mmCIF file of C-alpha atoms in Angstrom:
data_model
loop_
_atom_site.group_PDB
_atom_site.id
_atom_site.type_symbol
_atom_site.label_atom_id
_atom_site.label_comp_id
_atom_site.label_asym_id
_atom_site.label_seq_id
_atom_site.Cartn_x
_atom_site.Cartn_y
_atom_site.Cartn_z
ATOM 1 C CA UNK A 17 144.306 -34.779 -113.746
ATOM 2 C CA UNK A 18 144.954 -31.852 -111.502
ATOM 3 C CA UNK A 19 145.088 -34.076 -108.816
ATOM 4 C CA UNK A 20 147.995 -36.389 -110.528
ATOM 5 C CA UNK A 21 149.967 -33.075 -111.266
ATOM 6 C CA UNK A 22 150.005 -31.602 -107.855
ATOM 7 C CA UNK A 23 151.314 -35.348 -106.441
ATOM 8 C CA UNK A 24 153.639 -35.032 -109.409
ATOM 9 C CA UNK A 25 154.922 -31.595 -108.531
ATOM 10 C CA UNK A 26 155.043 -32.634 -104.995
ATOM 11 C CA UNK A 27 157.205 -35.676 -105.337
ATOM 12 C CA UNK A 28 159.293 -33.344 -107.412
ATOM 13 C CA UNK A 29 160.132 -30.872 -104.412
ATOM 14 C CA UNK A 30 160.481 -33.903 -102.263
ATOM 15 C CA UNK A 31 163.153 -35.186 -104.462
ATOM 16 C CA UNK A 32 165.128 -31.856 -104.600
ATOM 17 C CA UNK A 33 164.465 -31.100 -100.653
ATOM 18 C CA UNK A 34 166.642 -34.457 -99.694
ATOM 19 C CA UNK A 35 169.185 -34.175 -102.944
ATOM 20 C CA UNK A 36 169.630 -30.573 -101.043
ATOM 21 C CA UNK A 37 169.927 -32.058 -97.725
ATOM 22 C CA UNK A 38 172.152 -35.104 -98.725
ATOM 23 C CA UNK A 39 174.208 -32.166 -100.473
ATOM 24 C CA UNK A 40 175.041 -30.660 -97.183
ATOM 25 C CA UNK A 41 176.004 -33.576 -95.315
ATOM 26 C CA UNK A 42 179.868 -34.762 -96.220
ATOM 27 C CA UNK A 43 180.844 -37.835 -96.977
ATOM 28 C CA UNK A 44 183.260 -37.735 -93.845
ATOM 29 C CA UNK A 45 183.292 -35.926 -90.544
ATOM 30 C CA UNK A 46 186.915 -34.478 -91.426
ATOM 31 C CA UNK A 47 189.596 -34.232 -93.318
ATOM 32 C CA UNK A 48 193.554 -34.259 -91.878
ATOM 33 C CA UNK A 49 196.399 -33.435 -94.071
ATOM 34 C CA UNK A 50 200.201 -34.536 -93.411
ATOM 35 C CA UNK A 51 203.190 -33.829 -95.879
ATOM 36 C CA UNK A 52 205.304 -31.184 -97.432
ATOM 37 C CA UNK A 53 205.050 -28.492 -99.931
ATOM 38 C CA UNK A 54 202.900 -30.069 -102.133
ATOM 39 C CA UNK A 55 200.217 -30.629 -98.984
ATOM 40 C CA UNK A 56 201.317 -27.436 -97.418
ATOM 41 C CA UNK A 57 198.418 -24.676 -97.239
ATOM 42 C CA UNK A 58 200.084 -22.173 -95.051
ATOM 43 C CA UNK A 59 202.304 -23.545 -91.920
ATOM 44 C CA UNK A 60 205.512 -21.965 -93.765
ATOM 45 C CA UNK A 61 203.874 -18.813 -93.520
ATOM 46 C CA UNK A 62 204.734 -18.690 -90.061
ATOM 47 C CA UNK A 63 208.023 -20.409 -89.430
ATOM 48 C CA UNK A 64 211.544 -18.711 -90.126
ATOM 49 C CA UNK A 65 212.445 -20.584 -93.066
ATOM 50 C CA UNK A 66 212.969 -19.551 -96.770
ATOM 51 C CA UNK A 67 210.324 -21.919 -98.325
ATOM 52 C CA UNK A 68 207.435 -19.796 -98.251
ATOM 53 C CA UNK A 69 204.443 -19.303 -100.827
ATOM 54 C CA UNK A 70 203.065 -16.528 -99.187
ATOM 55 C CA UNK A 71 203.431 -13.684 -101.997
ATOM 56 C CA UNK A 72 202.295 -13.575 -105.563
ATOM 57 C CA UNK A 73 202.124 -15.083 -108.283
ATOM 58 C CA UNK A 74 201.434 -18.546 -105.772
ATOM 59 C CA UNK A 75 197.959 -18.325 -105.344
ATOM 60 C CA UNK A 76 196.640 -16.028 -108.984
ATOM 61 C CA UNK A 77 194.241 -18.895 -109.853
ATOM 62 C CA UNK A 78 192.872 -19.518 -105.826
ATOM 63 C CA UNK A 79 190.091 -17.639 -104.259
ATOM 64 C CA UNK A 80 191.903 -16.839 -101.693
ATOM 65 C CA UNK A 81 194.964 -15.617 -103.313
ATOM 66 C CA UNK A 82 198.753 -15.829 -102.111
ATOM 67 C CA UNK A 83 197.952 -18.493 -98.686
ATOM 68 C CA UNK A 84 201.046 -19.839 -98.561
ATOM 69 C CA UNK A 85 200.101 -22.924 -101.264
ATOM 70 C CA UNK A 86 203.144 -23.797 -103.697
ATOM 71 C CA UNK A 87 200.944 -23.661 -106.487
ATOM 72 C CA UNK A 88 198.760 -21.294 -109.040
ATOM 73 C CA UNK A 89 195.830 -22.574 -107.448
ATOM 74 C CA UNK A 90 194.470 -25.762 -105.380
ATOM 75 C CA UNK A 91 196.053 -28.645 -104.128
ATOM 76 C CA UNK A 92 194.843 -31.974 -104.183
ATOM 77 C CA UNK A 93 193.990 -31.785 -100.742
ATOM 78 C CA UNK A 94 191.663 -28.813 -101.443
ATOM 79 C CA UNK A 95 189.933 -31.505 -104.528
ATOM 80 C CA UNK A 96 189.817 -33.659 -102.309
ATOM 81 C CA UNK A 97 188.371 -31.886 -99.611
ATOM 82 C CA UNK A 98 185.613 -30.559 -102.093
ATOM 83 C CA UNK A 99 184.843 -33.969 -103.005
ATOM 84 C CA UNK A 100 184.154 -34.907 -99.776
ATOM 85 C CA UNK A 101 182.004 -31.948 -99.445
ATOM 86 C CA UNK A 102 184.236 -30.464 -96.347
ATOM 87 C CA UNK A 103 186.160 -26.813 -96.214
ATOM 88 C CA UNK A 104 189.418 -26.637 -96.811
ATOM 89 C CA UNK A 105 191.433 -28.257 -93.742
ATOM 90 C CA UNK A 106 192.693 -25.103 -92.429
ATOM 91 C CA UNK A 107 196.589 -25.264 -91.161
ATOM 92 C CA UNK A 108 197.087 -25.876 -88.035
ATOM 93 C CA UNK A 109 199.814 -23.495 -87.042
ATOM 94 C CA UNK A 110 197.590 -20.400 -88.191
ATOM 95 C CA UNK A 111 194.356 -21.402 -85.844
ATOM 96 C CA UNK A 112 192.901 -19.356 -83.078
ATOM 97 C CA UNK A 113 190.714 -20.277 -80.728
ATOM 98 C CA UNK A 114 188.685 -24.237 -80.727
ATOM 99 C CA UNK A 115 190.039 -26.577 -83.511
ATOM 100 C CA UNK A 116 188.181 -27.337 -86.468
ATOM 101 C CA UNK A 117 186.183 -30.205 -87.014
ATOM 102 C CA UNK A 118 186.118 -30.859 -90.352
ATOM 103 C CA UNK A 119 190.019 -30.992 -90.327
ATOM 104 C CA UNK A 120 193.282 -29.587 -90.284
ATOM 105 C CA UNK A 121 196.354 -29.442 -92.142
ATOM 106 C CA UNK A 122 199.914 -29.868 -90.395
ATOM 107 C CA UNK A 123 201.634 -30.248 -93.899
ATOM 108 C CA UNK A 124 205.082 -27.858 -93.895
ATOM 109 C CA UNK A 125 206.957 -27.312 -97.119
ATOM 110 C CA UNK A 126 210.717 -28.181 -97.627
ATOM 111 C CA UNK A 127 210.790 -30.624 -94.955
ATOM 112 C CA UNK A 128 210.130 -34.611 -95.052
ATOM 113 C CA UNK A 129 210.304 -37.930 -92.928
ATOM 114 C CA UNK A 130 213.654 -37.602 -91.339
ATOM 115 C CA UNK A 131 213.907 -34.945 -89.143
ATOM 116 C CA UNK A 132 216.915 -33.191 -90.812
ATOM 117 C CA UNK A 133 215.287 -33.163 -94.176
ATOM 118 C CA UNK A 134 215.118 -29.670 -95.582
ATOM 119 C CA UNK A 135 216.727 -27.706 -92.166
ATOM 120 C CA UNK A 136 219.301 -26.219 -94.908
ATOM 121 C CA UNK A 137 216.863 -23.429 -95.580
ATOM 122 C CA UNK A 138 214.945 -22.659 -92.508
ATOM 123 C CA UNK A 139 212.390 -24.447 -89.880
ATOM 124 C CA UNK A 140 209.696 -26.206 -91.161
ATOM 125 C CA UNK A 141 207.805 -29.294 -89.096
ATOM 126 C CA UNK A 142 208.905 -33.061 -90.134
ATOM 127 C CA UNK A 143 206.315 -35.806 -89.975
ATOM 128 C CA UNK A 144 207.107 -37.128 -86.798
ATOM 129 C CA UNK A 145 206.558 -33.565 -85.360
ATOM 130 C CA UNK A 146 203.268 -33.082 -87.194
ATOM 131 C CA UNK A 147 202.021 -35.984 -85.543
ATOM 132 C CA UNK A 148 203.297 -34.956 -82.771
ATOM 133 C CA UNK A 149 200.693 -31.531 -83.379
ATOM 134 C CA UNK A 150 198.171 -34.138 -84.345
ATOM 135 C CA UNK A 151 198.660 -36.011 -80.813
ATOM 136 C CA UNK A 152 197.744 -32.690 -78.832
ATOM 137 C CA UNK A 153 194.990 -32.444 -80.821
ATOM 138 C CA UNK A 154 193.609 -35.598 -80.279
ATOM 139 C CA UNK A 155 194.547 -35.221 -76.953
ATOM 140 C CA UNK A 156 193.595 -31.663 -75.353
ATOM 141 C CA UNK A 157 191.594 -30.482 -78.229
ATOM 142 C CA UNK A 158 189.310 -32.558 -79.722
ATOM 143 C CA UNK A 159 187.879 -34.349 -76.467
ATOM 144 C CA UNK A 160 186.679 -30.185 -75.417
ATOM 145 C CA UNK A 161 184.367 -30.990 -78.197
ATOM 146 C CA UNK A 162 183.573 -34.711 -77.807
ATOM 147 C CA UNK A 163 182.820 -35.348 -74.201
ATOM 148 C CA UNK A 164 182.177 -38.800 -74.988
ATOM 149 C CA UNK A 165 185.203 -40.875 -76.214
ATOM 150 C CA UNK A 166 183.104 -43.499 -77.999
ATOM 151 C CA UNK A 167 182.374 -40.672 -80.293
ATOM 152 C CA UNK A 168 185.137 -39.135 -80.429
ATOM 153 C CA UNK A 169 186.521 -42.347 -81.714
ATOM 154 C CA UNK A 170 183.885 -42.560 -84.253
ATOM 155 C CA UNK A 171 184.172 -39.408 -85.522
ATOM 156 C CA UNK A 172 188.590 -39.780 -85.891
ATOM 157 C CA UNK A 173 187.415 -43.811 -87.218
ATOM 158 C CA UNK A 174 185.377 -42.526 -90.360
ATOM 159 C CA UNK A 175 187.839 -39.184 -90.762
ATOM 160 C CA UNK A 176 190.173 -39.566 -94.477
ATOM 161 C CA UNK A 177 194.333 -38.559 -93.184
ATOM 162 C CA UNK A 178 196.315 -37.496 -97.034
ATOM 163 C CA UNK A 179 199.691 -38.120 -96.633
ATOM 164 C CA UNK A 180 202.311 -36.995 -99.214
ATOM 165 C CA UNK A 181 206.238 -37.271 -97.746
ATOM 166 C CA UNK A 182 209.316 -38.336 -99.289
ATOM 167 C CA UNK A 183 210.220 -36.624 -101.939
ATOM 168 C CA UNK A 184 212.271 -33.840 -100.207
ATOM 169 C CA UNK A 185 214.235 -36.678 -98.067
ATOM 170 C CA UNK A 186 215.846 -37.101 -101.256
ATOM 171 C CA UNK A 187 215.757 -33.800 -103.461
ATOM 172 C CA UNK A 188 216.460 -31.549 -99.991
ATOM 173 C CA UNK A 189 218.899 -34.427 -98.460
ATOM 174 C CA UNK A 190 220.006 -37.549 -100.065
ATOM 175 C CA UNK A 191 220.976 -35.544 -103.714
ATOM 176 C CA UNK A 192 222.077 -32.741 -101.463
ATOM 177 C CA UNK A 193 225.988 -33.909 -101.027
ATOM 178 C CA UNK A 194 227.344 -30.611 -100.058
ATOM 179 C CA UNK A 195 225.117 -30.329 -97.274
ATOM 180 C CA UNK A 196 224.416 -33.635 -96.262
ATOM 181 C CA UNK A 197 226.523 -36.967 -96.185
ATOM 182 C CA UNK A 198 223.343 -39.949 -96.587
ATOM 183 C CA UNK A 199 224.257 -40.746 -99.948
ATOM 184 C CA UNK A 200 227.882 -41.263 -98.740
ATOM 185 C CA UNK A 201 226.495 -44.206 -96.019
ATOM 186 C CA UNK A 202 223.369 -45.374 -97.355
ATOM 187 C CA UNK A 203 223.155 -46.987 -101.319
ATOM 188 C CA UNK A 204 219.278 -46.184 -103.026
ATOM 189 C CA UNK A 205 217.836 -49.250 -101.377
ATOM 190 C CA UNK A 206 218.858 -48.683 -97.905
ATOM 191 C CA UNK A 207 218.166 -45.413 -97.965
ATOM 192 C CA UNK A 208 214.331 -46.238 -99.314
ATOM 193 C CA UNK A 209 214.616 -48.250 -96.309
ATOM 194 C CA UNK A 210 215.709 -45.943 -93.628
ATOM 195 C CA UNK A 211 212.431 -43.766 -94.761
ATOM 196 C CA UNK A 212 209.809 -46.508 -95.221
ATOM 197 C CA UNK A 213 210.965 -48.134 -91.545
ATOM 198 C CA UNK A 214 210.593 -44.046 -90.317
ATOM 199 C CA UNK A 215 207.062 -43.188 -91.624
ATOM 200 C CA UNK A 216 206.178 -47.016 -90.681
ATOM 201 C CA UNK A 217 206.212 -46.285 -87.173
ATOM 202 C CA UNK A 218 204.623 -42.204 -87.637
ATOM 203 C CA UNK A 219 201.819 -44.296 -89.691
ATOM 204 C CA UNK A 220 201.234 -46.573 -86.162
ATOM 205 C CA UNK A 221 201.215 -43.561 -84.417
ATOM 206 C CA UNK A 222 198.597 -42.210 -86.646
ATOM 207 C CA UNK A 223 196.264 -45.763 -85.776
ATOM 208 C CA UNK A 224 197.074 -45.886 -82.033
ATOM 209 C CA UNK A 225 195.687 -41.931 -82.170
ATOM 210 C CA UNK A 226 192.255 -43.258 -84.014
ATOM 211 C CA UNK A 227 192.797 -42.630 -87.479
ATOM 212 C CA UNK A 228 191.784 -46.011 -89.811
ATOM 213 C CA UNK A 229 191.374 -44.572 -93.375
ATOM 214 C CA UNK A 230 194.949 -43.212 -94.527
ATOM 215 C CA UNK A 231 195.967 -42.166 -98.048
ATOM 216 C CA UNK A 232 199.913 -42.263 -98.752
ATOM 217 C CA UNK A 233 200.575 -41.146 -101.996
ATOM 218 C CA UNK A 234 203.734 -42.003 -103.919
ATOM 219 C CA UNK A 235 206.934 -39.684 -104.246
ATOM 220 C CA UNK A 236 206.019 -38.380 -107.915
ATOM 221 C CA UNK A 237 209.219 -38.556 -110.667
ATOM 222 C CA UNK A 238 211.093 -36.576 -109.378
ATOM 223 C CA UNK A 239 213.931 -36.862 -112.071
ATOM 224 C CA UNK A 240 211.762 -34.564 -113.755
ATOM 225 C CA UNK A 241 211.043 -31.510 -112.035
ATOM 226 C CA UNK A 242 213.119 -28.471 -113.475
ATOM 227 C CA UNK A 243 215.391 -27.774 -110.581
ATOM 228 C CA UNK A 244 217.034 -31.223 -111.802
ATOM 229 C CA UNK A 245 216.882 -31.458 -115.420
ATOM 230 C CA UNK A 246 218.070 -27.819 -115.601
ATOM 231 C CA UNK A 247 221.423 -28.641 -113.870
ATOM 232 C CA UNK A 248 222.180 -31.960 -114.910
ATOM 233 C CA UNK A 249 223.191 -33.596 -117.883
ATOM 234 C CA UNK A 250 220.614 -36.398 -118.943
ATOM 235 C CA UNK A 251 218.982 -37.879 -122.354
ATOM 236 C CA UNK A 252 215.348 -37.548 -123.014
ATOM 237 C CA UNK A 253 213.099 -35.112 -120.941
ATOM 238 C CA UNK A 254 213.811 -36.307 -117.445
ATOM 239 C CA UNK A 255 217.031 -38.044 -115.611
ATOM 240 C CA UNK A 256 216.115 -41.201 -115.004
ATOM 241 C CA UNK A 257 218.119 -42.437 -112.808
ATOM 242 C CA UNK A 258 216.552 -39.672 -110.274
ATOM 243 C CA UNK A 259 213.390 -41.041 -110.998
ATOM 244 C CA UNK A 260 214.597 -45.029 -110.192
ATOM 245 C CA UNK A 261 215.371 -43.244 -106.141
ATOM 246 C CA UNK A 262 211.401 -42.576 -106.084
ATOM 247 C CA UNK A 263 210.859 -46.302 -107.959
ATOM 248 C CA UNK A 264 212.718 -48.165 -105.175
ATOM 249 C CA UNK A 265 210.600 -46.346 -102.354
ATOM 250 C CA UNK A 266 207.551 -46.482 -103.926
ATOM 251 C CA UNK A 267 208.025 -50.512 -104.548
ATOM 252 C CA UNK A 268 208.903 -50.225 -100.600
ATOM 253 C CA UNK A 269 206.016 -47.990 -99.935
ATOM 254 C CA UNK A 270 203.213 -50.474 -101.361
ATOM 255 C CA UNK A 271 204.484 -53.555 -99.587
ATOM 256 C CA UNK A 272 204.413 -51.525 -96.337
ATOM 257 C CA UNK A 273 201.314 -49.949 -96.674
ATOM 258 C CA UNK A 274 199.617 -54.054 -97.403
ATOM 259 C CA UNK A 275 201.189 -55.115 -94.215
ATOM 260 C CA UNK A 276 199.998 -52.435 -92.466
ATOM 261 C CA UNK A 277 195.935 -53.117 -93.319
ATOM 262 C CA UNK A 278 196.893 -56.668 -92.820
ATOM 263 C CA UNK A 279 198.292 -56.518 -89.246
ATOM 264 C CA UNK A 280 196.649 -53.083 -88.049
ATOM 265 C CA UNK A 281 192.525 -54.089 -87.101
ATOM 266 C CA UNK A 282 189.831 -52.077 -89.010
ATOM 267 C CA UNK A 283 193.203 -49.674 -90.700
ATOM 268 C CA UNK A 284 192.993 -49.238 -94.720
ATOM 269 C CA UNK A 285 196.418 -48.083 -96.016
ATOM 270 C CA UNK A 286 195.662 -46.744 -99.417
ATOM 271 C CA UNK A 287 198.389 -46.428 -101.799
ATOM 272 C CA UNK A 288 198.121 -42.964 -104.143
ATOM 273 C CA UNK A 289 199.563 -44.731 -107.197
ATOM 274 C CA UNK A 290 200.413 -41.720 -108.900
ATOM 275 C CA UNK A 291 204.001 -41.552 -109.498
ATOM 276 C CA UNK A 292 203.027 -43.599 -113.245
ATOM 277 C CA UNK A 293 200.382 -40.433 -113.879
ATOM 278 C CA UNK A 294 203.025 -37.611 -113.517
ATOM 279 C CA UNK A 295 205.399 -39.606 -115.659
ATOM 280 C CA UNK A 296 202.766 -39.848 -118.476
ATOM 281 C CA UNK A 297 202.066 -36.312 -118.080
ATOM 282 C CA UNK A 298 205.087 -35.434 -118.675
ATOM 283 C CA UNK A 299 205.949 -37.587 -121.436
ATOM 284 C CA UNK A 300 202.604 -37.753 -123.028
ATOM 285 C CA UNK A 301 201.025 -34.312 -122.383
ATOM 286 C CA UNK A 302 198.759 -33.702 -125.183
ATOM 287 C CA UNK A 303 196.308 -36.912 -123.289
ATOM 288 C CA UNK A 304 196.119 -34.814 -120.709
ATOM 289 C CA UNK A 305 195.378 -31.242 -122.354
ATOM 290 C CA UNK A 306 199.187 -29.577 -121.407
ATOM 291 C CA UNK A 307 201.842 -28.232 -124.108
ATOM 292 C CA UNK A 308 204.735 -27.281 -121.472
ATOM 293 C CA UNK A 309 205.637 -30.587 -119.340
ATOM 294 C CA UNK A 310 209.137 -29.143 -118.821
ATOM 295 C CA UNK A 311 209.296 -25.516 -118.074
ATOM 296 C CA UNK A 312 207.500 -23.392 -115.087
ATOM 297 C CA UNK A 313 204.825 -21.037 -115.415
ATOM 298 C CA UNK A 314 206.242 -18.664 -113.360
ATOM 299 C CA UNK A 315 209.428 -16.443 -113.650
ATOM 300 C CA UNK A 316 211.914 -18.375 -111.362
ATOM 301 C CA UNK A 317 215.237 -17.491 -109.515
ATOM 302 C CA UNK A 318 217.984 -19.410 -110.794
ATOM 303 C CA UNK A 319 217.166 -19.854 -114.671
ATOM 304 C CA UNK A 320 214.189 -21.719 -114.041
ATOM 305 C CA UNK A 321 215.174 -24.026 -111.147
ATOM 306 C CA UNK A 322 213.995 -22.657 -108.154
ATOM 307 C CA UNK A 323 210.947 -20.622 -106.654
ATOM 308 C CA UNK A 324 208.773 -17.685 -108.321
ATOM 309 C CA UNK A 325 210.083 -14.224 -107.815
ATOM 310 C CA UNK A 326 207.238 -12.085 -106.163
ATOM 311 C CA UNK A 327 205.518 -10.186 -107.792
ATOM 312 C CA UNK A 328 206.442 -11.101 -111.432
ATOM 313 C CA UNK A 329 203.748 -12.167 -114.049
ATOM 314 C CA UNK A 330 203.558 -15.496 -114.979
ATOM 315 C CA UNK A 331 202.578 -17.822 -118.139
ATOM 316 C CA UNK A 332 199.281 -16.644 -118.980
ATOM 317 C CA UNK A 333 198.094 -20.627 -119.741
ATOM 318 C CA UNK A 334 198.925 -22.158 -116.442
ATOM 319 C CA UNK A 335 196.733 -24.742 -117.177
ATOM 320 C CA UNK A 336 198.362 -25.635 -120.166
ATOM 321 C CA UNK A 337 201.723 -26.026 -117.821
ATOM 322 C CA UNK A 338 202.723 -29.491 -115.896
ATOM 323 C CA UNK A 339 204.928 -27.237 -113.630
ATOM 324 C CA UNK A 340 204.427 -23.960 -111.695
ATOM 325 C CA UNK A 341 207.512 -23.490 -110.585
ATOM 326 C CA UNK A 342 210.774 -25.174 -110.706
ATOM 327 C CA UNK A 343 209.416 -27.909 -108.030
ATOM 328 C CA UNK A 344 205.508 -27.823 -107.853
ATOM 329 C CA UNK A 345 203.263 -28.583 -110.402
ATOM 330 C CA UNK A 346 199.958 -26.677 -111.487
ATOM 331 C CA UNK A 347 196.666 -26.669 -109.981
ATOM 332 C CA UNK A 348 195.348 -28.202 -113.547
ATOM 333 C CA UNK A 349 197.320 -31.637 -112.932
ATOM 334 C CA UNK A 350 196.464 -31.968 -108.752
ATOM 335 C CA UNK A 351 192.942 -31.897 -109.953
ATOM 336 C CA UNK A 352 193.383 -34.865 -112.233
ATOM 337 C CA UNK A 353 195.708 -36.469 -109.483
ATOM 338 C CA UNK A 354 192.625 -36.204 -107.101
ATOM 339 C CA UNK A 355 190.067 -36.638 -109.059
ATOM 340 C CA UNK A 356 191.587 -40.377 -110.137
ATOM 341 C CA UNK A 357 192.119 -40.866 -106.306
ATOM 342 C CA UNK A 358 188.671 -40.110 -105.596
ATOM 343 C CA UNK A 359 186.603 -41.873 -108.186
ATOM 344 C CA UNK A 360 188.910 -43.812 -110.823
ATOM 345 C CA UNK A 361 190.380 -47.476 -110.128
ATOM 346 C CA UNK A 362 194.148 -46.669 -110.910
ATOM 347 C CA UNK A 363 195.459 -44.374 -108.857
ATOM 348 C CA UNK A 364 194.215 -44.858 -105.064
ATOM 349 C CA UNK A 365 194.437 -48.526 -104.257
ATOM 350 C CA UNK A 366 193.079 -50.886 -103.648
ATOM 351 C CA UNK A 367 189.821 -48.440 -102.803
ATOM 352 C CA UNK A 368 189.431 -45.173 -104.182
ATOM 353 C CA UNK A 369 188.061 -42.466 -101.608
ATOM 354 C CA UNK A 370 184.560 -43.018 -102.959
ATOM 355 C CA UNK A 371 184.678 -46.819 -101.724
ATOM 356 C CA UNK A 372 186.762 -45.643 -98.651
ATOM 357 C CA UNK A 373 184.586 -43.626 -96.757
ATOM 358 C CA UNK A 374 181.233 -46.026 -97.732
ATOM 359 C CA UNK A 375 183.422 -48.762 -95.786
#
C-alpha cells in the first residue's frame, strides 16, 4: 500500500514538474505588433505629435500605468501576448541597448497606411515606415543574436505579426475634407482600393523579411465611435453610412488577405473578423456585460469627441463602457476581441491563433 502511494505521489509531482515547465515555454518565439492607436503601446510618447496617451487617466486599470496605450488598460496585443505566454512586445522607438526577442511593437497612433494619414496633428510612423524599422531589425539586429540564418529564419517563420491599420486613413484623412482633398478624387470603392493595393505590397514586404503567420484585423465600425456620432446628424446609435467606408475595405481586405496565402509559399494571412463583434457590442451590449456603448469613460475635450483631459477622473465602471474615450474603446472589450481571435472560430479566420502557431 505504501508502496502504491509513494508511486502515486510521485507521478503526481511528475505531472506538475512538466505542466510547470510546458508553462514557461511560449507558444511562439515572438510577438511583432504593426498599426495605430489601437496597437500603439508607447512610440507616440516620443515623437512631436499631439496624439499621445502618456498622462492619466490612459493607463488607471494597467500595471504599468499611463505608457502611452489609448486605453484604461490592455490592448489586444497585450491578450494576446499573454496568451501566447510572451511579455508585452515592448515599442520599438523606446529600446536601449540589444532588441528583444520575444517581440516588438512599431505601432504609432494617429497615423495609417498612406503616408499622409494623420500628419495634421504631429509625426507619428505610417506602415510602410514601420516596416521599414522592422527591416533594420531583421537586418542589423536580430542576426547579432542569431549567427546562423537558418535559425534566424526559423525563429521570424514560427513568430505571430498583429496588424491593425486603416481606420485613421479614413477618420484622420478621407472624412477629413478641410484638410485633405481624397474624398474629392477617389469615390468609397476606390479609395478602399488605393489602401488595400498599399498595405498589399507592406504585407510582401513583411514575407520577403521572414514573417509567415500574420493577423490583419478589420477596420472596426467606425460610424460609431463618439467623435462621429457627436457631430453628425444620423438615426439610430451609429451613422451608417460611416460604417459602409469600413464594409467596402473590409470586403477588400478578406479577398486580399486569401490571395495572399494562396500565392505567398508557407504565408497564412489571417483575417481578424471583428468589425461584426464591435457592431454587436454596440448595439447589443447587455450580451456582452456593458450599459454605455455610446459615451466615453473618460472626461473628453470637445463635449465628448476627442481625447481624455489629464488628470481628470473618469467613469468609475470602465468595464461597463464600450468606449474610453471619444475614439478607443475599453480594455474590457479588447479582451473579448482577443480572446475570440485566440481560441473561438468567428473572429480570426480561417485559423484562430491557437491553430496558427501549432501549424
Amino acid at each position: 500500500m505504501m508502496e502504491r502511494f509513494r508511486s502515486l505521489a510521485f507521478l503526481i509531482i511528475l505531472l506538475l514538474f512538466v505542466q510547470s515547465v510546458k508553462s514557461e515555454f511560449p507558444l511562439a518565439p515572438a510577438l511583432y505588433v504593426f498599426g495605430d492607436s489601437l496597437f500603439d503601446s508607447g512610440n507616440n510618447n516620443l515623437l512631436p505629435t499631439f496624439a499621445k496617451a502618456d498622462f492619466k487617466p490612459y493607463g488607471i486599470n494597467f500595471n504599468g500605468g499611463a505608457t502611452g496605450r489609448f486605453t484604461n488598460g490592455k490592448t489586444v496585443a497585450d491578450f494576446i501576448a499573454e496568451f501566447l505566454g510572451l511579455p508585452f512586445s515592448p515599442p520599438y522607438l523606446s529600446l536601449r541597448g540589444s532588441v528583444k526577442l520575444t517581440g516588438l511593437n512599431y505601432a504609432s497612433g494617429s497615423c495609417g497606411i498612406l503616408p499622409e494619414t494623420g500628419n495634421i496633428i504631429g509625426k507619428c510612423l505610417h506602415l510602410s515606415e514601420q516596416v521599414d524599422l522592422f527591416q533594420r531589425t531583421v537586418e542589423q539586429e536580430l542576426p547579432k543574436q542569431y549567427d546562423d540564418p537558418e535559425e534566424l529564419s526559423s525563429y521570424l517563420s514560427r513568430s505571430i505579426f498583429l496588424v491593425s491599420t486603416g481606420s485613421n486613413d479614413y477618420v484622420n484623412n478621407y472624412l477629413q475634407q478641410n484638410f485633405y482633398d481624397k474624398s474629392k478624387h477617389y469615390s468609397p470603392e476606390s479609395f478602399a482600393k488605393l489602401l488595400i493595393d498599399a498595405l498589399s505590397q507592406q504585407f510582401q514586404r513583411l514575407y520577403r523579411l521572414g514573417s509567415r503567420k500574420v493577423i490583419m484585423f478589420e477596420i472596426g465600425p467606425i460610424g460609431c465611435i463618439p467623435s462621429l456620432t457627436k457631430q453628425l446628424k444620423h438615426n439610430g446609435l451609429c451613422a451608417e453610412e460611416y460604417n459602409n467606408l469600413a464594409v467596402i475595405f473590409n470586403h477588400l481586405l478578406s479577398d486580399m488577405l486569401k490571395n495572399l496565402t494562396s500565392t505567398l509559399k508557407g504565408s497564412a494571412f489571417i483575417l481578424g473578423h471583428a468589425h461584426w463583434l464591435g457592431y454587436d457590442a454596440v448595439t447589443n451590449p447587455s450580451t456582452y456585460g456593458l450599459m454605455d456603448p455610446i459615451g466615453p469613460c473618460c472626461v473628453t475635450w470637445a463635449n465628448g469627441t476627442s481625447a481624455c483631459i489629464p488628470e481628470l477622473v473618469p467613469c468609475r465602471n470602465a468595464d461597463k463602457h464600450y468606449f474610453w474615450d471619444g475614439y478607443h474603446l475599453t480594455e474590457t472589450v479588447y479582451r473579448v476581441i482577443a480572446t475570440k481571435c485566440f481560441n473561438a472560430t468567428d473572429v480570426c479566420i480561417p485559423k484562430n491563433i491557437k491553430e496558427l502557431v501549432e501549424d
